[in-house]
Amino acid sequence: LRAALRDGSARCRQRDFAAAAARFSTALELCSKGFALEDPLKSSPDDISRLASWIESKLVICYLELGQPGLALHHSHRSIIQNPSHFCNHLRQAACFRSLHRSSEAARSAMVAHCLYVLAEGAVPDTSDLLQLYWQAMTQEALSEETSFSVLYTPFEREDKADRIKEANKTFAEKHPDYVQHIFTDPHGIHLLPEKAESHPGQQYLLTLGFRNKEIGKTVEKFVTQKLPVFPGQKTTFSRSTEEEAETFWQNTGKRIMAALAFIGSSKIKDERGPCARAIEQFHHASLLSHLQRGEEQAQVMAQAMAELATVPYLQRISQEDDKLLQSLMADAMDILAGGTGERVWTKIQKV
């Protein structure tokens, strides 16, 4: 194991990333067999997880350098699952998303990286500022690429939320007349923006979205305003449709809905619907991909959901009930990735 790690690191320094990836893959295989120290009997589960995460992070770097961001993203999810509290793992995930032109998800990963850094009492202001700049750049990039919706952030204190939402919707219509087919303000989350602590310490925002397409806007609103994220029309969309019709739905509608949901998640750490809400959205996304017979993409989204679930306890306190749901969903995700077909908590949520 040590030889493989030394050789992999040396190959990285020589910028021979293909050879480095091969050596790190060998090291990862050894680690998966219980080796984290020379004596496997002395290797604790924590030792193995930390080392596996480190090796995965090296594979992320190798595959990014090799121009294979899809593979890099796969390993970034795995590095987070093994060690979700380390902010660098999330920053590498952001780099993968950016390479894949998935800017909203890159913004979320950067936001999570910053929050974890601050929660770990990150004492270097320059590092915090750089993380926020990256988060800000990804948010701006996501908006610049988006044509189906626009957004407005409204500072929010402790005033009446219902009144503030009405004001926000009205202001949005005045500022963005091209996106008024459907307007709504996210009622279930307080949003954060990347700002230096000395300028707006702890400032929270309401997020208002407006859409060019009324049906897409309505669908997104239903998805984010229900207690549990439920994809409206999902059953009817796929139960009687041909594969061609399902593909048309995905290209014309599904992708836009998921893009809006990803953007909403890019500034929301805490969701009032529950700590697992974001992961449940990803389960729905994976279910759509399953209907489209896109197994590889489905597996990627399920791994992303697992990384999301693994990180939740490090971002907020969770109740015993929420922890039970989290563990059940994590088990469901592992079962889905393994090709299992048994009864799951996720199956019950789908039937809501």
Coordinates of C-alpha atoms in Angstrom, one line a residue, residues 53-231:
S53 CA -11.0 9.6 0.9
W54 CA -7.5 10.9 0.4
I55 CA -6.8 8.4 -2.3
E56 CA -10.1 9.3 -4.0
S57 CA -9.2 13.0 -3.8
K58 CA -5.9 12.2 -5.6
L59 CA -7.9 10.3 -8.3
V60 CA -10.1 13.4 -8.7
I61 CA -7.0 15.5 -9.4
C62 CA -5.6 12.9 -11.8
Y63 CA -8.8 12.6 -13.9
L64 CA -9.3 16.4 -14.0
E65 CA -5.8 16.8 -15.3
L66 CA -6.5 14.0 -17.9
G67 CA -9.6 15.8 -19.1
Q68 CA -12.0 13.3 -17.8
P69 CA -14.3 15.4 -15.5
G70 CA -17.0 12.7 -15.4
L71 CA -14.6 10.2 -13.8
A72 CA -13.2 12.9 -11.6
L73 CA -16.8 13.7 -10.4
H74 CA -17.4 10.1 -9.5
H75 CA -14.3 10.0 -7.3
S76 CA -15.2 13.4 -5.8
H77 CA -18.5 12.0 -4.6
R78 CA -16.8 9.0 -3.1
S79 CA -14.2 11.1 -1.3
I80 CA -17.0 13.1 0.3
I81 CA -18.9 10.0 1.4
Q82 CA -15.7 8.7 3.1
N83 CA -14.8 12.1 4.7
P84 CA -17.7 14.6 4.4
S85 CA -16.4 17.1 6.9
H86 CA -13.2 18.1 5.0
F87 CA -14.0 21.2 3.0
C88 CA -11.4 20.5 0.3
N89 CA -13.3 17.4 -0.8
H90 CA -16.3 19.7 -1.6
L91 CA -14.1 22.2 -3.3
R92 CA -12.7 19.5 -5.6
Q93 CA -16.3 18.4 -6.3
A94 CA -17.0 22.0 -7.3
A95 CA -14.1 21.9 -9.7
C96 CA -15.5 18.8 -11.3
F97 CA -19.0 20.3 -11.7
R98 CA -17.5 23.4 -13.3
S99 CA -15.5 21.3 -15.8
L100 CA -18.8 19.7 -16.7
H101 CA -20.5 23.1 -17.1
R102 CA -22.8 22.4 -14.2
S103 CA -22.3 25.8 -12.6
S104 CA -25.2 25.7 -10.1
E105 CA -24.0 22.5 -8.6
A106 CA -20.5 23.9 -8.5
A107 CA -21.8 26.9 -6.6
R108 CA -23.5 24.6 -4.1
S109 CA -20.3 22.6 -3.6
A110 CA -18.4 25.8 -3.1
M111 CA -21.0 27.1 -0.6
V112 CA -20.8 23.9 1.4
A113 CA -17.0 24.0 1.3
H114 CA -17.1 27.5 2.7
C115 CA -19.6 26.7 5.5
L116 CA -17.6 23.6 6.5
Y117 CA -14.4 25.7 6.6
V118 CA -16.1 28.4 8.8
L119 CA -17.7 25.8 11.1
A120 CA -14.3 24.1 11.6
E121 CA -13.2 27.5 12.9
G122 CA -11.2 28.3 9.8
A123 CA -9.1 31.2 11.1
V124 CA -7.5 32.4 7.9
P125 CA -9.7 35.2 6.4
D126 CA -8.0 35.0 3.0
T127 CA -9.0 31.3 2.6
S128 CA -12.6 32.2 3.6
D129 CA -12.6 35.1 1.1
L130 CA -11.3 32.9 -1.7
L131 CA -13.9 30.3 -1.1
Q132 CA -16.6 32.9 -1.2
L133 CA -15.2 34.4 -4.4
Y134 CA -15.3 31.0 -6.0
W135 CA -18.9 30.5 -4.8
Q136 CA -19.8 33.9 -6.2
A137 CA -18.2 33.2 -9.5
M138 CA -20.0 29.9 -9.9
T139 CA -23.3 31.6 -9.0
Q140 CA -22.8 34.3 -11.6
E141 CA -21.7 31.8 -14.2
A142 CA -24.9 29.7 -13.6
L143 CA -27.1 32.8 -14.0
S144 CA -25.3 33.9 -17.2
E145 CA -25.9 30.5 -18.8
E146 CA -29.6 30.4 -17.8
T147 CA -32.3 31.6 -20.2
S148 CA -35.4 29.9 -18.9
F149 CA -35.6 31.8 -15.6
S150 CA -34.2 34.7 -13.7
V151 CA -33.9 35.4 -10.0
L152 CA -34.0 38.1 -7.3
Y153 CA -32.5 38.0 -3.8
T154 CA -34.3 40.1 -1.2
P155 CA -32.6 40.8 2.2
F156 CA -34.7 39.2 4.9
E157 CA -34.6 39.8 8.7
R158 CA -37.3 38.6 11.1
E159 CA -40.2 40.5 9.6
D160 CA -43.4 38.8 8.4
K161 CA -42.3 36.4 5.7
A162 CA -45.7 36.3 3.9
D163 CA -45.7 40.1 3.4
R164 CA -42.0 40.1 2.4
I165 CA -42.7 37.4 -0.2
K166 CA -45.5 39.5 -1.7
E167 CA -43.2 42.5 -2.0
A168 CA -40.5 40.3 -3.5
N169 CA -42.8 38.9 -6.2
K170 CA -44.0 42.4 -7.1
T171 CA -40.4 43.8 -7.2
F172 CA -39.3 40.9 -9.4
A173 CA -42.1 41.6 -11.9
E174 CA -41.0 45.2 -12.2
K175 CA -37.3 44.3 -12.6
H176 CA -37.6 41.3 -14.9
P177 CA -40.5 41.8 -17.2
D178 CA -39.3 39.0 -19.6
Y179 CA -39.7 36.4 -16.9
V180 CA -43.3 36.9 -15.6
Q181 CA -45.1 33.9 -16.9
H182 CA -44.8 32.4 -13.5
I183 CA -43.2 34.0 -10.4
F184 CA -42.8 32.5 -6.9
T185 CA -40.6 33.0 -3.9
D186 CA -39.1 29.9 -2.1
P187 CA -41.0 29.7 1.2
H188 CA -39.0 26.8 2.7
G189 CA -35.5 28.2 3.0
I190 CA -33.4 31.2 3.9
H191 CA -30.8 31.7 1.3
L192 CA -27.2 32.8 1.7
L193 CA -24.9 34.8 -0.6
P194 CA -21.1 34.9 -0.7
E195 CA -20.3 38.1 1.2
K196 CA -17.4 39.2 3.3
A197 CA -18.2 38.9 7.0
E198 CA -17.4 42.6 7.6
S199 CA -19.9 43.8 4.9
H200 CA -23.1 41.9 5.7
P201 CA -22.5 39.5 8.6
G202 CA -25.0 36.7 8.5
Q203 CA -27.3 38.4 6.0
Q204 CA -30.1 36.1 4.9
Y205 CA -32.2 36.4 1.7
L206 CA -35.4 35.3 0.2
L207 CA -35.0 33.9 -3.3
T208 CA -37.6 34.8 -6.0
L209 CA -37.7 33.0 -9.4
G210 CA -39.5 34.0 -12.5
F211 CA -39.9 31.9 -15.6
R212 CA -40.5 32.4 -19.3
N213 CA -42.5 29.1 -19.4
K214 CA -45.6 29.0 -17.1
E215 CA -45.8 25.2 -16.9
I216 CA -42.1 24.8 -16.0
G217 CA -42.5 27.5 -13.4
K218 CA -45.5 25.9 -11.8
T219 CA -43.9 22.5 -11.7
V220 CA -40.8 23.9 -10.0
E221 CA -42.9 25.7 -7.5
K222 CA -44.9 22.6 -6.6
F223 CA -41.7 20.7 -6.2
V224 CA -40.1 23.1 -3.8
T225 CA -43.1 24.1 -1.8
Q226 CA -44.5 20.7 -0.8
K227 CA -43.4 19.2 2.5
L228 CA -41.5 16.4 0.8
P229 CA -40.1 17.1 -2.7
V230 CA -42.5 15.4 -5.2
F231 CA -42.1 15.6 -8.9

